[in-house]
Coordinates of C-alpha atoms and ligand atoms in Angstrom, one line a residue:
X198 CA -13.5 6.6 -21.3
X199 CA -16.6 6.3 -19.3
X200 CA -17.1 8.9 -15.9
X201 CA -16.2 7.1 -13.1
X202 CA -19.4 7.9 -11.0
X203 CA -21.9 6.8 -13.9
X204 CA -20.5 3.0 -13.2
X205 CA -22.6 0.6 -11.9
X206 CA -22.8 0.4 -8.2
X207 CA -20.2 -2.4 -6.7
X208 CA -21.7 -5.8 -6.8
X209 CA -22.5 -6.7 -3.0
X210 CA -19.8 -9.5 -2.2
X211 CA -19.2 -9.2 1.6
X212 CA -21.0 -12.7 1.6
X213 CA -17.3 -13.9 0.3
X214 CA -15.5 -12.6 3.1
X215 CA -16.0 -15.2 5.9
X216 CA -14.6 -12.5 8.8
X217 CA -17.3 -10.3 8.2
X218 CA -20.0 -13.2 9.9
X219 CA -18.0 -12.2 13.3
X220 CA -19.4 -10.0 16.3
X221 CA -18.4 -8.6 18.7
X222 CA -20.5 -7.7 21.7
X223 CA -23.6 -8.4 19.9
X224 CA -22.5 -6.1 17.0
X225 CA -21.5 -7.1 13.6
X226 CA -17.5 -6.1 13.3
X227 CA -17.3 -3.3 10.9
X228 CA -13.5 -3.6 9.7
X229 CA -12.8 0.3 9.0
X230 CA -9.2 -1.0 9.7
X231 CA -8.0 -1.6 5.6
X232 CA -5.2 0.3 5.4
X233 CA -3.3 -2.2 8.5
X234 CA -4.4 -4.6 6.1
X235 CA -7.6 -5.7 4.4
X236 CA -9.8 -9.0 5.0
X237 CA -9.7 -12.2 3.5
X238 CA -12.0 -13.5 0.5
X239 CA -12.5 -17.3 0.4
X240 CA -10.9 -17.5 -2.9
X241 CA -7.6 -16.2 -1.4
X242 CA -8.3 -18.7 1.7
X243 CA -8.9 -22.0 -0.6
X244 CA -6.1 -21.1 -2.9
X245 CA -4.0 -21.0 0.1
X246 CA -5.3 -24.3 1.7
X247 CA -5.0 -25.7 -2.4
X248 CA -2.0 -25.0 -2.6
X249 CA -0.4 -27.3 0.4
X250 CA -3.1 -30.1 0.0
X251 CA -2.1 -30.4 -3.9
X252 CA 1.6 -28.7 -4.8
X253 CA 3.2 -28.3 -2.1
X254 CA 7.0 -28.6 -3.2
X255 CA 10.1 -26.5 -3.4
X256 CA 10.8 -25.7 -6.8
X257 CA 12.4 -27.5 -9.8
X258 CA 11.0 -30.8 -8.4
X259 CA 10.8 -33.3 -11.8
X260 CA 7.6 -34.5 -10.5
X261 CA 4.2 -33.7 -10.3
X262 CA 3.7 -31.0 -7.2
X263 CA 7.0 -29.7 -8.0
X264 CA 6.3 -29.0 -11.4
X265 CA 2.7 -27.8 -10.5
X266 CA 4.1 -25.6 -7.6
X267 CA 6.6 -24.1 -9.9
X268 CA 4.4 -23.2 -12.8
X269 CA 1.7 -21.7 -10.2
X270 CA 4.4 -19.1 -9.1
X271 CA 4.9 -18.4 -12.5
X272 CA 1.7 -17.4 -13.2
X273 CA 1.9 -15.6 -10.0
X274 CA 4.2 -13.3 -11.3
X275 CA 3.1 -13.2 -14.4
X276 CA -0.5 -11.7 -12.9
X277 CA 1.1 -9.2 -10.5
X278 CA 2.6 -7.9 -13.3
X279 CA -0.4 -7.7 -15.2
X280 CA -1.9 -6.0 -12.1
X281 CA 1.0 -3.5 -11.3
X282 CA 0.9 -2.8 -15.2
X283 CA 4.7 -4.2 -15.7
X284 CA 5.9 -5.7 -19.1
X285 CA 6.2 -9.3 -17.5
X286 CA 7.3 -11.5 -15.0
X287 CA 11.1 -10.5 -15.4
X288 CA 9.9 -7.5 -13.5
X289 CA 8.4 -8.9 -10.4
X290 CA 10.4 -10.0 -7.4
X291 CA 8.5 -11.2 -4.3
X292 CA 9.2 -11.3 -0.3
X293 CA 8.4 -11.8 2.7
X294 CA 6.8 -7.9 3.2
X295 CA 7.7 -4.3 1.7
X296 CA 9.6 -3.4 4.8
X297 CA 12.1 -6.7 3.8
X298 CA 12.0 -5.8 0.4
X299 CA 12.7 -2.6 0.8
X300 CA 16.2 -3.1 2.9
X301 CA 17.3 -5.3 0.8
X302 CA 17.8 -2.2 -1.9
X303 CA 18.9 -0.1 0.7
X304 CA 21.7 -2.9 1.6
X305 CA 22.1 -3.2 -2.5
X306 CA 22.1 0.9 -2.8
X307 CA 24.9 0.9 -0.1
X308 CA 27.0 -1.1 -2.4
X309 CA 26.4 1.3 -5.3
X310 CA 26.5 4.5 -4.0
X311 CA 29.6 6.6 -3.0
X312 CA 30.6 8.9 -0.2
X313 CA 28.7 12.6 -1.3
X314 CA 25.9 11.0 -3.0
X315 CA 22.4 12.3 -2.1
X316 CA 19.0 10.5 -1.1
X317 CA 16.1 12.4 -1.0
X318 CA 13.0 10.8 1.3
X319 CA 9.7 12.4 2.4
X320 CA 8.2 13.8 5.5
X321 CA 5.3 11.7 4.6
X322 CA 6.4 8.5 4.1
X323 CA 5.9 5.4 6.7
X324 CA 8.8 4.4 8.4
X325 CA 9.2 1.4 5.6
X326 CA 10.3 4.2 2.9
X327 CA 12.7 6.1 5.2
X328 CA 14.0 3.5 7.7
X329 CA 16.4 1.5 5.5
X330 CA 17.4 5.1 3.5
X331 CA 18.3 7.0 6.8
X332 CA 20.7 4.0 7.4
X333 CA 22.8 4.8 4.6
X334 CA 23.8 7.5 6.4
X335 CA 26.4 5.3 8.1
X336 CA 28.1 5.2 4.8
X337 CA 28.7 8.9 4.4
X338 CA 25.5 8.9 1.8
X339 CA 23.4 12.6 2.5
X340 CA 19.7 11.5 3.4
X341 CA 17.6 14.7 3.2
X342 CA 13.9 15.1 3.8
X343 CA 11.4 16.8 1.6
X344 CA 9.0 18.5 4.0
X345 CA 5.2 18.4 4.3
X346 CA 2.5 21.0 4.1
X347 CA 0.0 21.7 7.3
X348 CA -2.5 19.5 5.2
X349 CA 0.0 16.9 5.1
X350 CA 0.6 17.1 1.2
X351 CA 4.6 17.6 -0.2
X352 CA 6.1 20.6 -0.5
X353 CA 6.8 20.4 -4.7
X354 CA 8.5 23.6 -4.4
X355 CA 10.8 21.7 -1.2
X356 CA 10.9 18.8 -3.6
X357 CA 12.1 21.1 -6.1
X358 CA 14.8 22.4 -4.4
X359 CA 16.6 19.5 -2.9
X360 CA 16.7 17.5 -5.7
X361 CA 20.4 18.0 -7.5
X362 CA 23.2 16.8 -9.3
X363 CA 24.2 14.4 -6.5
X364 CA 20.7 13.3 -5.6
X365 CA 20.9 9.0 -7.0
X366 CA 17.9 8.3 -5.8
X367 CA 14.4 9.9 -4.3
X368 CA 12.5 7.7 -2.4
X369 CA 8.4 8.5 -2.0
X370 CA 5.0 7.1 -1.3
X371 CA 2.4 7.0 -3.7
X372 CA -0.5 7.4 -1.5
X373 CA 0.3 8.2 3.1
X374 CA -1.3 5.5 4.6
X375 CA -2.1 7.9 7.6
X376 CA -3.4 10.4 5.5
X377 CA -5.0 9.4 2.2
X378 CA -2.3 12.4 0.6
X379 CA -1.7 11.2 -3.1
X380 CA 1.8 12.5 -4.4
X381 CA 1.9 13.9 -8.0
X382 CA 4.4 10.9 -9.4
X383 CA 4.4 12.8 -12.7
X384 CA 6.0 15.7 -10.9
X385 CA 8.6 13.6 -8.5
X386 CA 9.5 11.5 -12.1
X387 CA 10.0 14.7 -14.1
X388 CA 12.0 16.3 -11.2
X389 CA 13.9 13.1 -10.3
X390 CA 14.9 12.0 -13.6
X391 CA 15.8 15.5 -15.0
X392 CA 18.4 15.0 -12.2
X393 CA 19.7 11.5 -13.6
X394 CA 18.3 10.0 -10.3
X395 CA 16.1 6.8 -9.7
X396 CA 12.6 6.9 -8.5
X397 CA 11.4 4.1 -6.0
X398 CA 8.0 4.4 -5.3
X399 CA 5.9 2.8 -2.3
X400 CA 2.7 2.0 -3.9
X401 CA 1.1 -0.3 -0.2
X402 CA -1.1 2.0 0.3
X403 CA -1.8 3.2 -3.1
X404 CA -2.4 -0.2 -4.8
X405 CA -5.7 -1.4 -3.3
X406 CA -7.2 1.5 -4.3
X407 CA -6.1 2.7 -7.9
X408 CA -5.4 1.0 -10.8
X409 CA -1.6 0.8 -11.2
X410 CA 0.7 1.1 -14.3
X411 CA 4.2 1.2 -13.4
X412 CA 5.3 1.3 -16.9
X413 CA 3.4 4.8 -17.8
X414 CA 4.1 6.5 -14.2
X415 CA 7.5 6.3 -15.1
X416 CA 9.0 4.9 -12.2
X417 CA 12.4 2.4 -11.3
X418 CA 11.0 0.6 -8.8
X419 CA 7.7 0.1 -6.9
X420 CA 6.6 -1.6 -3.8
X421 CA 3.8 -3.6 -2.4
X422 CA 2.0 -5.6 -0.2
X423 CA -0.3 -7.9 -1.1
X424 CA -2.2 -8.0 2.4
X425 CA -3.5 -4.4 1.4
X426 CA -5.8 -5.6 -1.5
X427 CA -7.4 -8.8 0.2
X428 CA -4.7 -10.9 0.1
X429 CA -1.9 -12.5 2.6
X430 CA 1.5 -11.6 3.5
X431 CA 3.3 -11.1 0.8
X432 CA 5.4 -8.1 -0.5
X433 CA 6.0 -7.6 -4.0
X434 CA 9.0 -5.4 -6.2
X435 CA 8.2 -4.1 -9.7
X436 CA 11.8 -2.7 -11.0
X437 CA 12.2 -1.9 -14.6
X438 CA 13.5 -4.0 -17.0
X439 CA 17.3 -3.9 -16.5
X440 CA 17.1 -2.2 -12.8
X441 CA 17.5 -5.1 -10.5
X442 CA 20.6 -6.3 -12.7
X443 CA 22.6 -3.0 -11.9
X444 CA 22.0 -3.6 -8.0
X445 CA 24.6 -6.0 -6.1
X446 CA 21.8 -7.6 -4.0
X447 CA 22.6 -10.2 -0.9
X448 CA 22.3 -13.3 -3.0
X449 CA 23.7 -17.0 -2.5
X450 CA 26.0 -17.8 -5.4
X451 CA 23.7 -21.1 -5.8
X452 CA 20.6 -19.0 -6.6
X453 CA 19.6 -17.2 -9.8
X454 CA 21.4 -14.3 -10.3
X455 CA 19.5 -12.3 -12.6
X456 CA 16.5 -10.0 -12.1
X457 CA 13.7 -10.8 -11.0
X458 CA 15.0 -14.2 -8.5
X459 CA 18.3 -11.9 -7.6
X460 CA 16.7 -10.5 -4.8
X461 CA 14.7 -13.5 -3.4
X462 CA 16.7 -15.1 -1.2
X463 CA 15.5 -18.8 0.0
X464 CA 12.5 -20.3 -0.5
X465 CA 9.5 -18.1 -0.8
X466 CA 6.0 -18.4 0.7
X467 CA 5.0 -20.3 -2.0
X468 CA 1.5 -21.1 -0.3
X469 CA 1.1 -17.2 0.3
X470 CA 1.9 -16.2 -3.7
X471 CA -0.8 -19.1 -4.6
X472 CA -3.2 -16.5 -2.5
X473 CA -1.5 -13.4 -4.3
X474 CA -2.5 -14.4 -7.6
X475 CA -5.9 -15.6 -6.1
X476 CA -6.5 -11.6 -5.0
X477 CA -5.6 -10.7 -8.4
X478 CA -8.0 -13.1 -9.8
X479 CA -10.3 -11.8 -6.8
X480 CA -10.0 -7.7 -8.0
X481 CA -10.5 -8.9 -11.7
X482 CA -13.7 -10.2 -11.2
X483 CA -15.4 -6.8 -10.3
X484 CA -14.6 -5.9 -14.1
X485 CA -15.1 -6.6 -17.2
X486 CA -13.0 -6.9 -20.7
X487 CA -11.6 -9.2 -23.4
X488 CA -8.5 -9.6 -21.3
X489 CA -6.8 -9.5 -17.7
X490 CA -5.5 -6.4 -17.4
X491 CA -8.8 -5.0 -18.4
X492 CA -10.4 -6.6 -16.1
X493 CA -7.8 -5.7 -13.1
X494 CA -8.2 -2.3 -14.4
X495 CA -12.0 -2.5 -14.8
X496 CA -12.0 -4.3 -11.3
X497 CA -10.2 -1.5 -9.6
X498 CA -12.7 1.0 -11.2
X499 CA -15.1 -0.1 -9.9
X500 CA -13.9 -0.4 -6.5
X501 CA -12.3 2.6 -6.6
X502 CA -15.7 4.5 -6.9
X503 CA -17.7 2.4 -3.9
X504 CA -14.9 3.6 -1.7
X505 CA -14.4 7.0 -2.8
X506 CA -17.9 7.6 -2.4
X507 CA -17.9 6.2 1.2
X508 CA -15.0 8.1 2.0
X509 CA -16.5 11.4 0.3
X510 CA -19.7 10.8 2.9
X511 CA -17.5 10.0 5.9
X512 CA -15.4 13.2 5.1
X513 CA -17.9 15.3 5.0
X514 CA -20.3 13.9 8.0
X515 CA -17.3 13.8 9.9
X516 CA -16.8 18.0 9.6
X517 CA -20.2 18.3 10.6
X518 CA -18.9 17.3 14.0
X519 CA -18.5 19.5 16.9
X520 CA -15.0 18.7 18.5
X521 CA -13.9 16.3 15.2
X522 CA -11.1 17.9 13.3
X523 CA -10.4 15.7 10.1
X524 CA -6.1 16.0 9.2
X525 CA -4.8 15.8 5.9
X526 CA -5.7 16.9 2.6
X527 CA -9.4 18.1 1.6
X528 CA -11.4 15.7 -1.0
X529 CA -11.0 18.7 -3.6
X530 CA -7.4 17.5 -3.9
X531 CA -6.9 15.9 -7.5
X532 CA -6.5 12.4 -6.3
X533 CA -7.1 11.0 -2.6
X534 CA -6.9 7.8 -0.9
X535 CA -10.2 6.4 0.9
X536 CA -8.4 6.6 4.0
X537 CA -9.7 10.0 6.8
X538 CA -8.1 10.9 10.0
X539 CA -9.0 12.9 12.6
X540 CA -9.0 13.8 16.1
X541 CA -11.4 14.1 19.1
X542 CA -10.8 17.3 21.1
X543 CA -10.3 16.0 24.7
X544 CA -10.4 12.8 23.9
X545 CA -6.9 10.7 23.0
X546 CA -7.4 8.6 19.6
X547 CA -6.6 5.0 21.5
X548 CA -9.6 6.2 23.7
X549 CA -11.5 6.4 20.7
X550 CA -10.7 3.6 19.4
X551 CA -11.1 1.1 22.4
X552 CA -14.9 3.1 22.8
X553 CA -15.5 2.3 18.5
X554 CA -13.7 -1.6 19.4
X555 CA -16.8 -2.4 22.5
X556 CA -19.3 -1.4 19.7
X557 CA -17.7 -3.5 17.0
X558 CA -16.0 -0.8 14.8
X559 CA -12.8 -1.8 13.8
X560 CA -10.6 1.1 13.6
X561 CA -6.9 2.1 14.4
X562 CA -5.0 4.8 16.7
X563 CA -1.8 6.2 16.4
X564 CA 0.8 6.9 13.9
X565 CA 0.7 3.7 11.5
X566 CA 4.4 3.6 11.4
X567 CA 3.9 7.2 9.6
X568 CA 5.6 8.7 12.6
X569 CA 7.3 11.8 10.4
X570 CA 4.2 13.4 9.5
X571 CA 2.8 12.9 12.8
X572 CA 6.0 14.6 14.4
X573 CA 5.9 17.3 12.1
X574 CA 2.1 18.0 12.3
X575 CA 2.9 18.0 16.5
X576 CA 0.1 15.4 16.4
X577 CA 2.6 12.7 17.9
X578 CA 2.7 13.4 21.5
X579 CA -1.1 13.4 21.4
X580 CA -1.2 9.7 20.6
X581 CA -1.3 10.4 16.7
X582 CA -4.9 10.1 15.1
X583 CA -8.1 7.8 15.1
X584 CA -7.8 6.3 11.1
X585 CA -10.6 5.2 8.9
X586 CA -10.0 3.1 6.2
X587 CA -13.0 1.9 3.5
X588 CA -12.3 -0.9 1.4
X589 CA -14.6 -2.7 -1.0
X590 CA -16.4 -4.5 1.8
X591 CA -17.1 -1.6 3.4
X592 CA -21.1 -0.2 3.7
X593 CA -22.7 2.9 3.9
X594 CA -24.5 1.4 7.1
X595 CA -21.1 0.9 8.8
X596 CA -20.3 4.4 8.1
X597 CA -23.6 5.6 9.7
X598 CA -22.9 3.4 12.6
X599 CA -19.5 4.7 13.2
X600 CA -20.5 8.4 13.0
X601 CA -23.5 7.9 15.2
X602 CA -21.3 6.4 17.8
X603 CA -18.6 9.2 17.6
X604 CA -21.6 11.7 17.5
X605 CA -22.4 10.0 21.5
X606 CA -18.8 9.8 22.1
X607 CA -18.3 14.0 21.8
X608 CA -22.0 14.5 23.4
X609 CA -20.5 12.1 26.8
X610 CA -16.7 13.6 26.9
Ligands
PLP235 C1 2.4 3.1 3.1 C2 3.0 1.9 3.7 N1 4.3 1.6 3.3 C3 4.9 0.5 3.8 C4 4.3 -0.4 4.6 C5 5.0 -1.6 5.1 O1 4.5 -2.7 4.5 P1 4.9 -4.2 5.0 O2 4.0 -4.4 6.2 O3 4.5 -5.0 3.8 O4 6.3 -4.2 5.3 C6 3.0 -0.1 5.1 C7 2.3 -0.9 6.1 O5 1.4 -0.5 6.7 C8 2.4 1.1 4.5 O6 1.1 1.4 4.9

């Protein structure tokens, strides 16, 4: 396999993102803001607007936008399993968001599990990932934490140690969406199925930046989001082939029962999966290869290096910086997101971040719904962190524009 780094530079496409002709204040918007959700190419727009001027129908119409509308959501499916690297359609459910998706196993676990049973979440996680599993703890289920380190990585040897013989289910993030932290899923799959438990994995904020194959990481279920990798609303399940069936899910007795429709309740945003498999399309294009999944992977290569490299540069200008502390792991870890935190000393981050907005630099404060970590690191009372997230769109310029103006922000507190 080639290096990574000896790829070709990323193709400059911003001209295909129609957002990124706004200003603000006479400055071009830099939108550092990707992991809240990426911009929008025109593909994924004109699918969209496509979709209701030509097939707009509810499914298993015997006539022409009906029967167009229902075989475009097929090949929906049948591309977001390509791109999550799933064996086919019969393992992709879609819905409104991950959080939605995501309570609906919780309500379905609820129904499985029995009093004394064990579910083990993370420190790390956003709320999405822990939320629905605390509230199983109405039904007498154990919910246990495993803990985070100061860099805000897992504690394996935490991880270790809670998982047992009446642990069902562990519940982890791929990749902390305040943090950029990438979990070892090797480890958690070895750990968690040497116990007979499932492994649900929240891939949002590990999807638009690594290539993702479902089927070799080993895991029961994974979650998504579609508006993370440039396109809209739109969350999306992988479960393994025979997984979904096992779960009673809230279903009408009208609707299909079996996996993958048993857990999509009414009609879908059929307009919005049109747009899914546009951003698909939209990710393959940046590779190359004989077929699609070479191309999503190839795609994702090559976006994966433009952003790592920007995040490298930010990362490391950003230590240069008198009064800038950057939290969460070093890029020496094996893996890491493109996404860098940090704090200002003396300065709060939604100060930061309303200084960055006047200059056109799109960036977020707080806790990102990752509000566990932030306890734990005591970085919550102090308004959480200023987050920087690259995506594919992102330039080297923007990142010099952002550090210069947190370089006269430290020099002025
Ligand atoms: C890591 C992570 N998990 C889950 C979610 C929730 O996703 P959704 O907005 O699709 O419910 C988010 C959203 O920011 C996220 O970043």
């Amino acid at each position: 396999m080639e290096n990574r780094s000896e790829r070709r530079q990323i193709p400059d496409r911003r001209g295909e993102f129609p957002s990124l002709l706004r200003s603000h204040n006479g400055y071009p918007l830099a939108y550092l803001d990707g992991p809240a959700g990426t911009q929008v190419p025109q593909s994924v727009i004109d699918a969209i607007a496509r979709y209701y001027t030509m097939c707009n129908a509810n499914t298993h119409g015997r006539f022409p936008s009906g029967e167009e509308s229902d075989r475009l959501l097929d090949e929906a499916r049948d591309l977001a399993a390509e791109f999550l690297g799933a064996p086919g359609a019969q393992c992709i459910s879609f819905g409104a968001n991950m959080t939605t998706l995501s309570y609906a196993l919780a309500r379905a676990f609820g129904r499985l599990l029995q009093e004394g049973d064990e579910i083990l979440v993370t420190q790390l996680d956003h709320e999405a990932n822990r939320g629905p599993w605390l509230g199983l703890r109405e039904k007498g289920i154990l919910v246990e934490e495993i803990g985070i380190r100061d860099d805000a990585t897992l504690d394996y040897d935490d991880f270790s140690r809670k998982v047992n013989s009446r642990t069902r289910l562990v519940a982890m993030g791929l990749a902390s969406n305040a943090f950029g932290t990438v979990n070892d899923v090797s480890f958690a799959r070895t750990v968690t199925h040497r116990a007979g438990a499932w492994l649900l994995v929240d891939a949002v904020h590990y999807a638009p930046h690594f290539p993702v194959d479902a089927v070799a990481m080993g895991v029961d279920m994974l979650l998504c989001s579609a508006y993370k990798f440039y396109g809209p609303h739109v969350g999306i399940l992988y479960a393994r082939e025979g997984m979904l069936d096992l779960l009673e899910t809230d279903r009408l007795r009208t609707q299909d029962q079996r996996a993958p429709h048993r857990i999509e309740t009414g009609t879908q945003n059929h307009a919005a999966i049109a747009g899914v498999k546009a951003a698909i399309e939209f990710i393959a294009s940046f590779g190359r290869g004989a077929d699609r999944r070479s191309r999503i992977l190839g795609g994702m290569d090559v976006i994966g290096v433009h952003e790592d490299r920007l995040a490298r540069l930010l990362y490391d200008a950003l230590g240069e910086i008198d009064g800038v502390t950057v939290r969460g792991p070093s890029f020496d870890a094996p893996r890491r997101a493109p996404t860098v935190s940090f704090t200002v000393d003396g300065m709060r981050p939604q100060e930061v971040c309303t200084l960055l907005g006047r200059k056109g630099i799109c960036a977020w404060d707080g806790d990102f719904y990752a509000v566990r970590p932030m306890e734990i690191l005591g970085l919550h009372d102090r308004g959480g962190v200023t987050r920087v997230g690259i995506s594919l769109y992102n330039s080297e310029e923007e990142i010099a524009r952002l550090l210069e103006e947190l370089k006269l922000m430290v020099r002025g507190r």
